[in-house]
PDB file of C-alpha atoms and ligand atoms in Angstrom:
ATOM      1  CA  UNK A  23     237.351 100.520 288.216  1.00 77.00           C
ATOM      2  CA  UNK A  24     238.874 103.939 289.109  1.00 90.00           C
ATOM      3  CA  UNK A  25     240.575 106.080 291.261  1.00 96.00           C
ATOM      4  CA  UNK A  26     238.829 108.531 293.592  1.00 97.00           C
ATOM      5  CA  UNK A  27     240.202 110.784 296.154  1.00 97.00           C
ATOM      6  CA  UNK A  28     237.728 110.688 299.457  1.00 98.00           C
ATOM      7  CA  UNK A  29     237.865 112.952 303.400  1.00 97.00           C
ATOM      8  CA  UNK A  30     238.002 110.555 306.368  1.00 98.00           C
ATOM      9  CA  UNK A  31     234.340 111.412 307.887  1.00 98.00           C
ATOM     10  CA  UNK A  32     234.523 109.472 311.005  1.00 98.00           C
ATOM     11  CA  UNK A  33     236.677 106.339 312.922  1.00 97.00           C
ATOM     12  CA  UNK A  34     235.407 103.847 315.329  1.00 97.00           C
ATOM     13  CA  UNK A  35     236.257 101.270 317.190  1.00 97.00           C
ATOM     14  CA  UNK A  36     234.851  98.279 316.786  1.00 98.00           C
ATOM     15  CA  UNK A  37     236.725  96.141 318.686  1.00 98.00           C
ATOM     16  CA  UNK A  38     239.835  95.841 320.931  1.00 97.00           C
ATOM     17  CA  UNK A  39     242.154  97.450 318.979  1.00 97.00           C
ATOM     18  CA  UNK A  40     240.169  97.225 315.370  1.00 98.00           C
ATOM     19  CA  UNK A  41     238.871 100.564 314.171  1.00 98.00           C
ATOM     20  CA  UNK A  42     236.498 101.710 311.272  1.00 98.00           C
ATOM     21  CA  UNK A  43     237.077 104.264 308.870  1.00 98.00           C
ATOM     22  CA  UNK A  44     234.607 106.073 307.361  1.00 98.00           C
ATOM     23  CA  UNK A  45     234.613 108.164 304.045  1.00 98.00           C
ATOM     24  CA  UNK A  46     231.802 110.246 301.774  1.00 94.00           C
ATOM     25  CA  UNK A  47     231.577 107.685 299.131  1.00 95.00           C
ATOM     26  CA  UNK A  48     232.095 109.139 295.752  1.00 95.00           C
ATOM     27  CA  UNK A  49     230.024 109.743 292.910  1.00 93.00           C
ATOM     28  CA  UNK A  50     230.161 107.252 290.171  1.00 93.00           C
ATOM     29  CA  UNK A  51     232.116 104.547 292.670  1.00 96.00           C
ATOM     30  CA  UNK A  52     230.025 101.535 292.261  1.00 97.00           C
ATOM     31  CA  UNK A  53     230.853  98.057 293.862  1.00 98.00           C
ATOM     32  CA  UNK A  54     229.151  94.820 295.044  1.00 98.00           C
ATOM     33  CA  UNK A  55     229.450  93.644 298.510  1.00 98.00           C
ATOM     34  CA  UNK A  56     232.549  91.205 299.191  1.00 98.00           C
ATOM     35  CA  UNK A  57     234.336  93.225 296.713  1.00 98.00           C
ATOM     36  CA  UNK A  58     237.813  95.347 298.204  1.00 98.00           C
ATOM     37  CA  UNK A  59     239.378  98.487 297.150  1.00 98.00           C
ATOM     38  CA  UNK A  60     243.411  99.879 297.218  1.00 98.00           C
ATOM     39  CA  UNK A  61     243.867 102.692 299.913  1.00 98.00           C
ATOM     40  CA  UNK A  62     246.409 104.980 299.516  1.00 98.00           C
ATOM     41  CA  UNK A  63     247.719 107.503 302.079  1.00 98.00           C
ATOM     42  CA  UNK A  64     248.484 110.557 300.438  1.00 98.00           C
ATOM     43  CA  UNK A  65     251.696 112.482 301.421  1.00 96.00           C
ATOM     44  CA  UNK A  66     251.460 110.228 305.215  1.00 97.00           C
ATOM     45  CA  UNK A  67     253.862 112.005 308.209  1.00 97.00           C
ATOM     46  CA  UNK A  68     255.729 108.400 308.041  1.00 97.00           C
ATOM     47  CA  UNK A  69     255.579 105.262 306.345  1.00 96.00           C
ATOM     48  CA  UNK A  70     258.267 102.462 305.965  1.00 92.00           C
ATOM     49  CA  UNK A  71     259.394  99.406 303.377  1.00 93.00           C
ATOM     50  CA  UNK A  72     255.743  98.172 302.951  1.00 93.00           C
ATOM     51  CA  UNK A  73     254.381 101.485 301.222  1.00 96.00           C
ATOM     52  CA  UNK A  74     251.252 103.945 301.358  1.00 97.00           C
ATOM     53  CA  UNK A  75     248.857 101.519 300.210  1.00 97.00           C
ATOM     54  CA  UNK A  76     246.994  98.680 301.693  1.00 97.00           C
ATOM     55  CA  UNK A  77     243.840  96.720 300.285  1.00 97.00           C
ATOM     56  CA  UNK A  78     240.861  96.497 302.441  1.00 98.00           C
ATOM     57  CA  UNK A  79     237.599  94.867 301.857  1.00 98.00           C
ATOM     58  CA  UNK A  80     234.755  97.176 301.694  1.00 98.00           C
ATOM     59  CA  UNK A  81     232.955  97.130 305.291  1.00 98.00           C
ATOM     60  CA  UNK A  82     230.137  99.111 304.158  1.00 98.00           C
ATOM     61  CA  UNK A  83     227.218  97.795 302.073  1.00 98.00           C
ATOM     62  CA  UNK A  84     226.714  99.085 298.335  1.00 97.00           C
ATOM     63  CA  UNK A  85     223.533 100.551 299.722  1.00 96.00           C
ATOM     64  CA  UNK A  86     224.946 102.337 302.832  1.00 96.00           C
ATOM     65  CA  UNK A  87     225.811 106.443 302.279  1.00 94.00           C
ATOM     66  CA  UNK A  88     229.534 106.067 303.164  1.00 97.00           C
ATOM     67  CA  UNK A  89     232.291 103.986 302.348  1.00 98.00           C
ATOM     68  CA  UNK A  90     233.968 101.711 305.531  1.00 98.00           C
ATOM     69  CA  UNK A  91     236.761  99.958 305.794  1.00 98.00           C
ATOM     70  CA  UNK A  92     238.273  98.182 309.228  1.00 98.00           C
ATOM     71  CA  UNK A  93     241.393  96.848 310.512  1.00 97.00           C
ATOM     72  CA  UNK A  94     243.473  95.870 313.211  1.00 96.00           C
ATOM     73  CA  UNK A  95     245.413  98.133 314.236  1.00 96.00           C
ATOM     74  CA  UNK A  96     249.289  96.652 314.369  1.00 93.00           C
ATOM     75  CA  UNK A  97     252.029  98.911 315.040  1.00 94.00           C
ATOM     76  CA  UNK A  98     252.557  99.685 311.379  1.00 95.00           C
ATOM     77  CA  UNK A  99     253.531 102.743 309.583  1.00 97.00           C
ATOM     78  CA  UNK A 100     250.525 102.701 307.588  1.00 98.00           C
ATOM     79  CA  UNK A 101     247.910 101.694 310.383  1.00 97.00           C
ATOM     80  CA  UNK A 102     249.906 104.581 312.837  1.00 97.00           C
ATOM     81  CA  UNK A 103     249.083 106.807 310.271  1.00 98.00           C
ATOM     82  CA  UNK A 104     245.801 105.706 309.251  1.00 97.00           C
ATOM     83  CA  UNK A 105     244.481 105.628 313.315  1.00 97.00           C
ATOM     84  CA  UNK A 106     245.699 109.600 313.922  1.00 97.00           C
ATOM     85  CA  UNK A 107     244.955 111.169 310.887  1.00 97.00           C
ATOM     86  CA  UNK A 108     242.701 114.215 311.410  1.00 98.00           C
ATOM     87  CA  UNK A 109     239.519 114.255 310.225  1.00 98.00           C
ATOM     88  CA  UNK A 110     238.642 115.569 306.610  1.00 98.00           C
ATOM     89  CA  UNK A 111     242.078 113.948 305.814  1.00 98.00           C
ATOM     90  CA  UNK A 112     242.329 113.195 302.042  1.00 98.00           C
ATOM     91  CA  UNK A 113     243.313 109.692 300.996  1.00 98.00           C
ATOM     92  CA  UNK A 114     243.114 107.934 297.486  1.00 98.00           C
ATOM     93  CA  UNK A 115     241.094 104.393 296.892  1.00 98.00           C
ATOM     94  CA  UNK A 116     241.246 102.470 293.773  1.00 98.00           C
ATOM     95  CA  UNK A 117     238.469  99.747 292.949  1.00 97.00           C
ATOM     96  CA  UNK A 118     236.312  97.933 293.208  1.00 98.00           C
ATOM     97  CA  UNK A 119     238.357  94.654 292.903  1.00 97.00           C
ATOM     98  CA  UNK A 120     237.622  90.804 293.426  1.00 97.00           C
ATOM     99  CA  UNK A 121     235.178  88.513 292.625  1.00 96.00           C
ATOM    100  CA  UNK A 122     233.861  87.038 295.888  1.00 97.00           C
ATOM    101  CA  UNK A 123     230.161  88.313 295.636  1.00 97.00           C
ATOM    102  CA  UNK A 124     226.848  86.793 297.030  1.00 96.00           C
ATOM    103  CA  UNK A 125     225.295  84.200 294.723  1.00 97.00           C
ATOM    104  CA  UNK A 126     222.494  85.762 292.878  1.00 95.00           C
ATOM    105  CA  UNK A 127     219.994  82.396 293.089  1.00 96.00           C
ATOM    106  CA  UNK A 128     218.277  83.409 296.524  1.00 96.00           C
ATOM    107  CA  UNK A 129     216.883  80.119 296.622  1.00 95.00           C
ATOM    108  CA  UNK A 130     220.460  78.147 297.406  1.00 96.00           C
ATOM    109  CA  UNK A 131     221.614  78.940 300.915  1.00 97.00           C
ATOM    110  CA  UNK A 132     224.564  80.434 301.971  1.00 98.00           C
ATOM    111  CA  UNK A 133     227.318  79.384 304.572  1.00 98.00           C
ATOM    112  CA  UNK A 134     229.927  82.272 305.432  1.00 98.00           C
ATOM    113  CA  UNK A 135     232.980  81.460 307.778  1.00 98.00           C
ATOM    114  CA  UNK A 136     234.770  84.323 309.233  1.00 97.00           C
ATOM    115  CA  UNK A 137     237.451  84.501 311.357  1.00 95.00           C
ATOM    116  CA  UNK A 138     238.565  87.624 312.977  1.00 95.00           C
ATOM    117  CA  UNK A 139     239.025  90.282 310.495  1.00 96.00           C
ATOM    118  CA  UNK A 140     237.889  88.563 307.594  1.00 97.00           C
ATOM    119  CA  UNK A 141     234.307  89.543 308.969  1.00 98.00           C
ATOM    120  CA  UNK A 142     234.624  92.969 306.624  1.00 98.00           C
ATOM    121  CA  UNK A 143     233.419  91.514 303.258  1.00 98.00           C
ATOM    122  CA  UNK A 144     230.784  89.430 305.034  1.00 98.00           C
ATOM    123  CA  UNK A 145     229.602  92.505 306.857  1.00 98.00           C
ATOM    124  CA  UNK A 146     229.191  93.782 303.746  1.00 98.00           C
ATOM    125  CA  UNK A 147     226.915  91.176 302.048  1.00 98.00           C
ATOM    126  CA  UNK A 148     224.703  90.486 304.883  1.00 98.00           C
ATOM    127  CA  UNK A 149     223.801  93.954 305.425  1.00 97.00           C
ATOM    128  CA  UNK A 150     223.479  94.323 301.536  1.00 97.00           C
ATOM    129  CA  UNK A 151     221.562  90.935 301.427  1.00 97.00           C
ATOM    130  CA  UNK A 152     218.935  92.397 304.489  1.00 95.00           C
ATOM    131  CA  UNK A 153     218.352  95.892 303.345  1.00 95.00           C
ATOM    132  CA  UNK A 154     218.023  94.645 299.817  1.00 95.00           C
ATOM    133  CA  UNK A 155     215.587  91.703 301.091  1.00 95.00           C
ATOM    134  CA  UNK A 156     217.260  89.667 298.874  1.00 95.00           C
ATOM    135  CA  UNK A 157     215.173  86.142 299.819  1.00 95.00           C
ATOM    136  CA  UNK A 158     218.866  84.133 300.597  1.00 97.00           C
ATOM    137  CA  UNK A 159     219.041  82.167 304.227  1.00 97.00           C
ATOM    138  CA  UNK A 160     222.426  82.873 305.337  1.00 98.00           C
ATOM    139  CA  UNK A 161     224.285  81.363 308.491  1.00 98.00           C
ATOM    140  CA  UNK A 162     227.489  83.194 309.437  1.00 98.00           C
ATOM    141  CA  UNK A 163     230.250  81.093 311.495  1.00 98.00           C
ATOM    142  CA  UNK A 164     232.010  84.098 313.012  1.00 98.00           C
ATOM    143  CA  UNK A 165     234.942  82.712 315.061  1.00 97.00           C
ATOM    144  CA  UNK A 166     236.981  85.174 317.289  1.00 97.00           C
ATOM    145  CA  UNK A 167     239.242  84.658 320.095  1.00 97.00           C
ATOM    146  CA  UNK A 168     237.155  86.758 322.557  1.00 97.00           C
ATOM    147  CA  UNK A 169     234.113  88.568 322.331  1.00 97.00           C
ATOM    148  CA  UNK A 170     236.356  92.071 323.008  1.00 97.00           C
ATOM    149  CA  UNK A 171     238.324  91.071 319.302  1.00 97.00           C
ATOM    150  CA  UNK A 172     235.001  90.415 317.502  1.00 98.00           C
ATOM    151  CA  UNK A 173     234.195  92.938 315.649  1.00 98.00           C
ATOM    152  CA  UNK A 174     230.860  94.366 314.318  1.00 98.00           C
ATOM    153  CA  UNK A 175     229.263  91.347 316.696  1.00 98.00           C
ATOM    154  CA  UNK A 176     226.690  94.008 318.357  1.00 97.00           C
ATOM    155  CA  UNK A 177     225.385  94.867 315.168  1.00 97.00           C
ATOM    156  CA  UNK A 178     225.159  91.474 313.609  1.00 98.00           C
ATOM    157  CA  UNK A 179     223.675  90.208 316.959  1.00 98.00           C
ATOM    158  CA  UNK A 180     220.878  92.760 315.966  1.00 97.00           C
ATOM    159  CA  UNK A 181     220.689  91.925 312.091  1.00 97.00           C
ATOM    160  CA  UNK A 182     220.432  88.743 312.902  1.00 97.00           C
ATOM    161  CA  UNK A 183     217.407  89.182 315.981  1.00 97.00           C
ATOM    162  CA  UNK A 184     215.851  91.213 312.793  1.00 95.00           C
ATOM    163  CA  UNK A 185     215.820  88.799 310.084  1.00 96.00           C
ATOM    164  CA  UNK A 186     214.838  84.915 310.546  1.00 95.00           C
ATOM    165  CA  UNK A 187     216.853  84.554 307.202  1.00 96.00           C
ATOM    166  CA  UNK A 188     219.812  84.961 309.125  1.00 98.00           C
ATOM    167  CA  UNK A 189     221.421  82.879 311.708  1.00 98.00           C
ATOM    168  CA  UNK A 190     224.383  83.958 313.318  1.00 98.00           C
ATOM    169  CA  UNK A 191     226.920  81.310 315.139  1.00 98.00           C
ATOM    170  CA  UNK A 192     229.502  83.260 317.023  1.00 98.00           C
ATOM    171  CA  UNK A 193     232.490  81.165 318.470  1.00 98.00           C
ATOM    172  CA  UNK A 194     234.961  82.511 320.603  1.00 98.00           C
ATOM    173  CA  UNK A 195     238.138  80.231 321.242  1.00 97.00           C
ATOM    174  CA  UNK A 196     239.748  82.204 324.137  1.00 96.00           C
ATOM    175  CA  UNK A 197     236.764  82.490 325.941  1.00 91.00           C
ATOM    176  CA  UNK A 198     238.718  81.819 329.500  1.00 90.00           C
ATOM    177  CA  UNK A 199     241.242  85.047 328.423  1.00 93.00           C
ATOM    178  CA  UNK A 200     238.189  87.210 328.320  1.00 92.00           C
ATOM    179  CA  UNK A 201     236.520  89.613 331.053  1.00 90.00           C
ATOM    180  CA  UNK A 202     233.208  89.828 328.901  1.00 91.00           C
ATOM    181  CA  UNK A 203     230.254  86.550 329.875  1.00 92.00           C
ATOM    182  CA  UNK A 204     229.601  84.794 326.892  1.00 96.00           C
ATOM    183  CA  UNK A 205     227.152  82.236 326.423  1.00 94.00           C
ATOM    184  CA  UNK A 206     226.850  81.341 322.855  1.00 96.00           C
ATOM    185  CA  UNK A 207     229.303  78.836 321.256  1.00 98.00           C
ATOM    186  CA  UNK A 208     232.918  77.819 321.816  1.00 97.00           C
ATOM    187  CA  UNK A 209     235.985  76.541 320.411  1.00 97.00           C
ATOM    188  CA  UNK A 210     237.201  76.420 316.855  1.00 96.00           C
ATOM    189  CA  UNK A 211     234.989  75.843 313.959  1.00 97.00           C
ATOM    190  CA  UNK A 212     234.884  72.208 313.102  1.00 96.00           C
ATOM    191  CA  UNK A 213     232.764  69.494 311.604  1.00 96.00           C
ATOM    192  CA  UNK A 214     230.570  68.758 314.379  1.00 96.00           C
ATOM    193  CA  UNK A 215     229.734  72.352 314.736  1.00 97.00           C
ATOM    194  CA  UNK A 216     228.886  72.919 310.646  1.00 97.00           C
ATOM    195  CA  UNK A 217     226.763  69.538 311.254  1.00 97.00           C
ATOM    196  CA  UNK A 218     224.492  70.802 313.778  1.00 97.00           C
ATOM    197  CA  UNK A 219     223.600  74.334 311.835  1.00 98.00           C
ATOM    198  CA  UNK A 220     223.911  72.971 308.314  1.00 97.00           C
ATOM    199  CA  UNK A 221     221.389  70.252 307.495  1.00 94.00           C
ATOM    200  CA  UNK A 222     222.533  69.207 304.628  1.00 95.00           C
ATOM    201  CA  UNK A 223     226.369  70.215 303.873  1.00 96.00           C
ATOM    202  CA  UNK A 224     226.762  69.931 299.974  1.00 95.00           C
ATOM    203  CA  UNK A 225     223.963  71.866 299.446  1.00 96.00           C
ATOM    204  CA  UNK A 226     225.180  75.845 299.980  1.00 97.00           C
ATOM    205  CA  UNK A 227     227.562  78.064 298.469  1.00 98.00           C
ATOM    206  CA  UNK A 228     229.963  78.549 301.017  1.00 98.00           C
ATOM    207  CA  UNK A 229     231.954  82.019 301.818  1.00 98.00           C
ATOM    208  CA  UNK A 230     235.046  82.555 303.769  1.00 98.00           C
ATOM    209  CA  UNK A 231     237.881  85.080 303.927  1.00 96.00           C
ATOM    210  CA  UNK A 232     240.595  86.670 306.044  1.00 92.00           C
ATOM    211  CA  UNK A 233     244.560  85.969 305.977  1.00 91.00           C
ATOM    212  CA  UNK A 234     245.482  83.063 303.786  1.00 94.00           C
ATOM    213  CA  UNK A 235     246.236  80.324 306.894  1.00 94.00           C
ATOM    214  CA  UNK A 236     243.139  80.405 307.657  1.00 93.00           C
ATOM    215  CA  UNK A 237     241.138  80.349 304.483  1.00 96.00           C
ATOM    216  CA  UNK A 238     243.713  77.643 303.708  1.00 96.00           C
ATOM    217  CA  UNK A 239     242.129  75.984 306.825  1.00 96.00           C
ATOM    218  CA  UNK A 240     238.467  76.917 306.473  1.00 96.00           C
ATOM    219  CA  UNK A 241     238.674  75.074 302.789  1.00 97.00           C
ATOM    220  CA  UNK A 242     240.422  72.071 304.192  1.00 97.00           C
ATOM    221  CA  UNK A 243     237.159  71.962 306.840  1.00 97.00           C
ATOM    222  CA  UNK A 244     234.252  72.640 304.601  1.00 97.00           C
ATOM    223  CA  UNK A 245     236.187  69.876 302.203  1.00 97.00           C
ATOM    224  CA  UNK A 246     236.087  67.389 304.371  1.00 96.00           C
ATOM    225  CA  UNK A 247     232.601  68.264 305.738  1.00 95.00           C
ATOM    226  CA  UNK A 248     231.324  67.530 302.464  1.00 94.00           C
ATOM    227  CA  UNK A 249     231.038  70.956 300.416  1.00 95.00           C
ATOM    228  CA  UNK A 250     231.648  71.187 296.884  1.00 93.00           C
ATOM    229  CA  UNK A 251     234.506  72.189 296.565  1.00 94.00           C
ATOM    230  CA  UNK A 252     233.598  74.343 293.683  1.00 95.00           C
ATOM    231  CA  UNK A 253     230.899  75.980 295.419  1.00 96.00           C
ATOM    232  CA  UNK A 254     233.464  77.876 297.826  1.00 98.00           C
ATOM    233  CA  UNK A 255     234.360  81.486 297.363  1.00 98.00           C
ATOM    234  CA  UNK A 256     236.943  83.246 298.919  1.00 97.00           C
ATOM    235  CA  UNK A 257     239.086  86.131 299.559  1.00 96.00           C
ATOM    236  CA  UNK A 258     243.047  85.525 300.721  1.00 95.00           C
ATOM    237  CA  UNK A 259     244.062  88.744 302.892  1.00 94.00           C
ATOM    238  CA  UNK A 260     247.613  87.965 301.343  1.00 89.00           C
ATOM    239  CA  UNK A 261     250.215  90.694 303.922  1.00 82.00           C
ATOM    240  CA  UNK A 262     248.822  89.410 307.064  1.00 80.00           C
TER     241      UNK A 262
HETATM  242  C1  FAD B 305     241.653  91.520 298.888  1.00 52.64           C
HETATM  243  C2  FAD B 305     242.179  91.887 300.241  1.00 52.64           C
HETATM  244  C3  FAD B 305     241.296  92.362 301.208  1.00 52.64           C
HETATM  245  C4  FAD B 305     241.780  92.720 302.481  1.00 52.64           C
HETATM  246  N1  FAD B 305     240.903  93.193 303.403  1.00 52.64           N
HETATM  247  C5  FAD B 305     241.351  93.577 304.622  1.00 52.64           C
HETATM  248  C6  FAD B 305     240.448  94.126 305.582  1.00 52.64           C
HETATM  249  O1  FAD B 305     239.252  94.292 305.346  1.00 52.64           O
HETATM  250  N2  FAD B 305     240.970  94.494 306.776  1.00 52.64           N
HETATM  251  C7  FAD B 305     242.303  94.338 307.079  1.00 52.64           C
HETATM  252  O2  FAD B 305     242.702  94.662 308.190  1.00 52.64           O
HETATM  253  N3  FAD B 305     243.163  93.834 306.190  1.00 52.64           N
HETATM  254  C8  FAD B 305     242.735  93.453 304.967  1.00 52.64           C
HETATM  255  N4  FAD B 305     243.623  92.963 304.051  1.00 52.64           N
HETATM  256  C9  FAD B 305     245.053  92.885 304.420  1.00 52.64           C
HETATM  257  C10 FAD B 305     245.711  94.277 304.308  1.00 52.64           C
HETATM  258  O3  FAD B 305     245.890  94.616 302.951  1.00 52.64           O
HETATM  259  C11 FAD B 305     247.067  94.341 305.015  1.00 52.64           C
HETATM  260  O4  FAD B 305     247.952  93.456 304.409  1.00 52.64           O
HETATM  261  C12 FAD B 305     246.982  94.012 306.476  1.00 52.64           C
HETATM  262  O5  FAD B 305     246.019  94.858 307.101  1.00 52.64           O
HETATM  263  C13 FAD B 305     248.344  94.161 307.159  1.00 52.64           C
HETATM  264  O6  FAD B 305     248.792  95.483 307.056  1.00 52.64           O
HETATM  265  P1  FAD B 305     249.824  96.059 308.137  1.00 52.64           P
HETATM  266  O7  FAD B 305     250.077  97.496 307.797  1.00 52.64           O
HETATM  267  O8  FAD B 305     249.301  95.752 309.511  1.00 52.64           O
HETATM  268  O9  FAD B 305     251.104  95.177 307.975  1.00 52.64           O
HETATM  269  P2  FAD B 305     252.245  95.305 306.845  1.00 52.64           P
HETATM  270  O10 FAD B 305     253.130  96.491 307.110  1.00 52.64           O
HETATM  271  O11 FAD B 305     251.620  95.222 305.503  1.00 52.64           O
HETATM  272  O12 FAD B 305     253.007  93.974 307.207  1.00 52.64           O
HETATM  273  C14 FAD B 305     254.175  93.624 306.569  1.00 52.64           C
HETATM  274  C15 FAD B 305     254.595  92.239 306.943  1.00 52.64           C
HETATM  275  O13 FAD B 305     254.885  92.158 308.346  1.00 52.64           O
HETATM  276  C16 FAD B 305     254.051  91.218 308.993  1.00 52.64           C
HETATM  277  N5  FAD B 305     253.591  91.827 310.273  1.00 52.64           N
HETATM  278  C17 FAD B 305     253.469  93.139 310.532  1.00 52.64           C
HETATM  279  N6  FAD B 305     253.027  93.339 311.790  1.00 52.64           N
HETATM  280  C18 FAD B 305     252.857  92.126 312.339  1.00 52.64           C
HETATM  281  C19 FAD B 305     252.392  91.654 313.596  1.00 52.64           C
HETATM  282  N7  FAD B 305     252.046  92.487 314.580  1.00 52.64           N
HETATM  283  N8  FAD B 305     252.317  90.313 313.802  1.00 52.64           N
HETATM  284  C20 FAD B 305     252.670  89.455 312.828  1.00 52.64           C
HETATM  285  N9  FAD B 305     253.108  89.845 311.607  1.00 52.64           N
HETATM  286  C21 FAD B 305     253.220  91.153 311.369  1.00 52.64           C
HETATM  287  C22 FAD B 305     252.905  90.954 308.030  1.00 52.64           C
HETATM  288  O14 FAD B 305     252.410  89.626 308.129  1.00 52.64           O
HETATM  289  C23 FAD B 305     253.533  91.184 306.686  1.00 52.64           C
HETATM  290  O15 FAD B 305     254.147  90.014 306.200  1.00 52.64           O
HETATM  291  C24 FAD B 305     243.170  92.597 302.780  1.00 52.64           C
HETATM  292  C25 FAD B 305     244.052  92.131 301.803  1.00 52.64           C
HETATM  293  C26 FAD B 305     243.581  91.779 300.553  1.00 52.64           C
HETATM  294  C27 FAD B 305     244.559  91.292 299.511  1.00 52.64           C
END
């Protein structure tokens, strides 16, 4: 753990209003993917009663150059800030935290549920998991209102066309409120859905994250789907 000051390299968006933030990532800043760090605007043009600092989960993978982090972007002080800050802006990030990590036995699957932005530690380990040829078979329930909110799905669409290890189930649940065709899955995720991916349910470690509702929910699910309850890890993204 430490504190490192890092330039703003590049932003993105990568979805309706969700952008990625790019930084040089420091020497000596080690972390494993699922794992977040503090960021902390340094001297911002505004900010209001919630601070300079917000945690986000590392985006990027431990074996990518840069450092990434994504959000939505609400109409806070912090996120106005964050979106129009020049490039080669300084800001601070403290870290790694957290504990959420990818099992290390390759041989017991993995089940990751993401909702919205709780995609950004799963990015993370799935990238990691693929560059790193790790050996785990990983399905990723990625649930999003509309295709235009989902973010990173082009590039998972891809990781996953790359690697047989990895089978991606994207869901959208506002499919009729969206311009874009979609053909894959629809609706919430829900028992029936695990069922037909997941052969047998209390076998894998299961994953999920994003803002605490919804983990809340996702728990509740896999629970009665027949996880282990002890075999689920996950990360609350307590201030949404
Ligand atoms: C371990 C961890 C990892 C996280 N990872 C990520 C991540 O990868 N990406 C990410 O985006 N966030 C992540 N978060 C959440 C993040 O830290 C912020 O809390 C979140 O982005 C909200 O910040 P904000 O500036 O938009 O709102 P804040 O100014 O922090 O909001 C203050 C309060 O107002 C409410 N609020 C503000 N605007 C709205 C709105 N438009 N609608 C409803 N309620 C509103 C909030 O719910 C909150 O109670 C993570 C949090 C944790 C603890």
């Amino acid at each position: 753990m430490g504190a490192y000051t890092v330039k703003l390299k590049e932003r993105r968006e990568v979805a309706e209003s969700t952008m990625a933030f790019l930084f040089d990532k420091p020497a000596g800043f080690e972390y494993a993917a699922g794992q977040s760090a503090d960021v902390t605007l340094i001297n911002p043009p505004e900010t209001d009663a919630e601070g300079n600092t917000r945690a986000f989960s590392l985006a990027s993978a431990p074996l990518d150059h840069n450092l990434m982090f994504a959000t939505r972007l609400r109409d806070t002080a912090f996120k106005r800030v964050f979106k129009t800050m020049p490039l080669g802006t300084e800001i601070k990030i403290e870290g790694p935290f957290g504990s959420m990590t990818l099992h290390k036995k390759a041989a017991r699957p993995g089940v990751i549920l993401a909702g919205g932005i709780g995609i950004t530690p799963f990015r993370s380990m799935l990238v990691q998991a693929t560059k790193a040829n790790t050996g785990h078979q990983l399905i990723l329930f990625y649930s999003n209102r509309r295709p235009e909110d989902a973010a990173f799905l082009a590039d998972l669409q891809e990781l996953a066309k790359q690697h047989p290890n990895l089978t991606l189930v994207a869901t959208m649940t506002g499919k009729d409120k969206s311009q874009a065709a979609w053909a894959g899955e629809t609706g919430y995720i829900n028992n029936e859905m695990l069922a037909r991916y997941v052969q047998d349910l209390a076998a894998p470690v299961y994953y999920t994250a994003g803002p605490p509702a919804l983990v809340a929910g996702m728990r509740k699910l896999l629970v009665e789907a027949g996880a282990d309850e002890d075999e689920i890890r996950s990360e609350d993204f307590s201030g949404y």
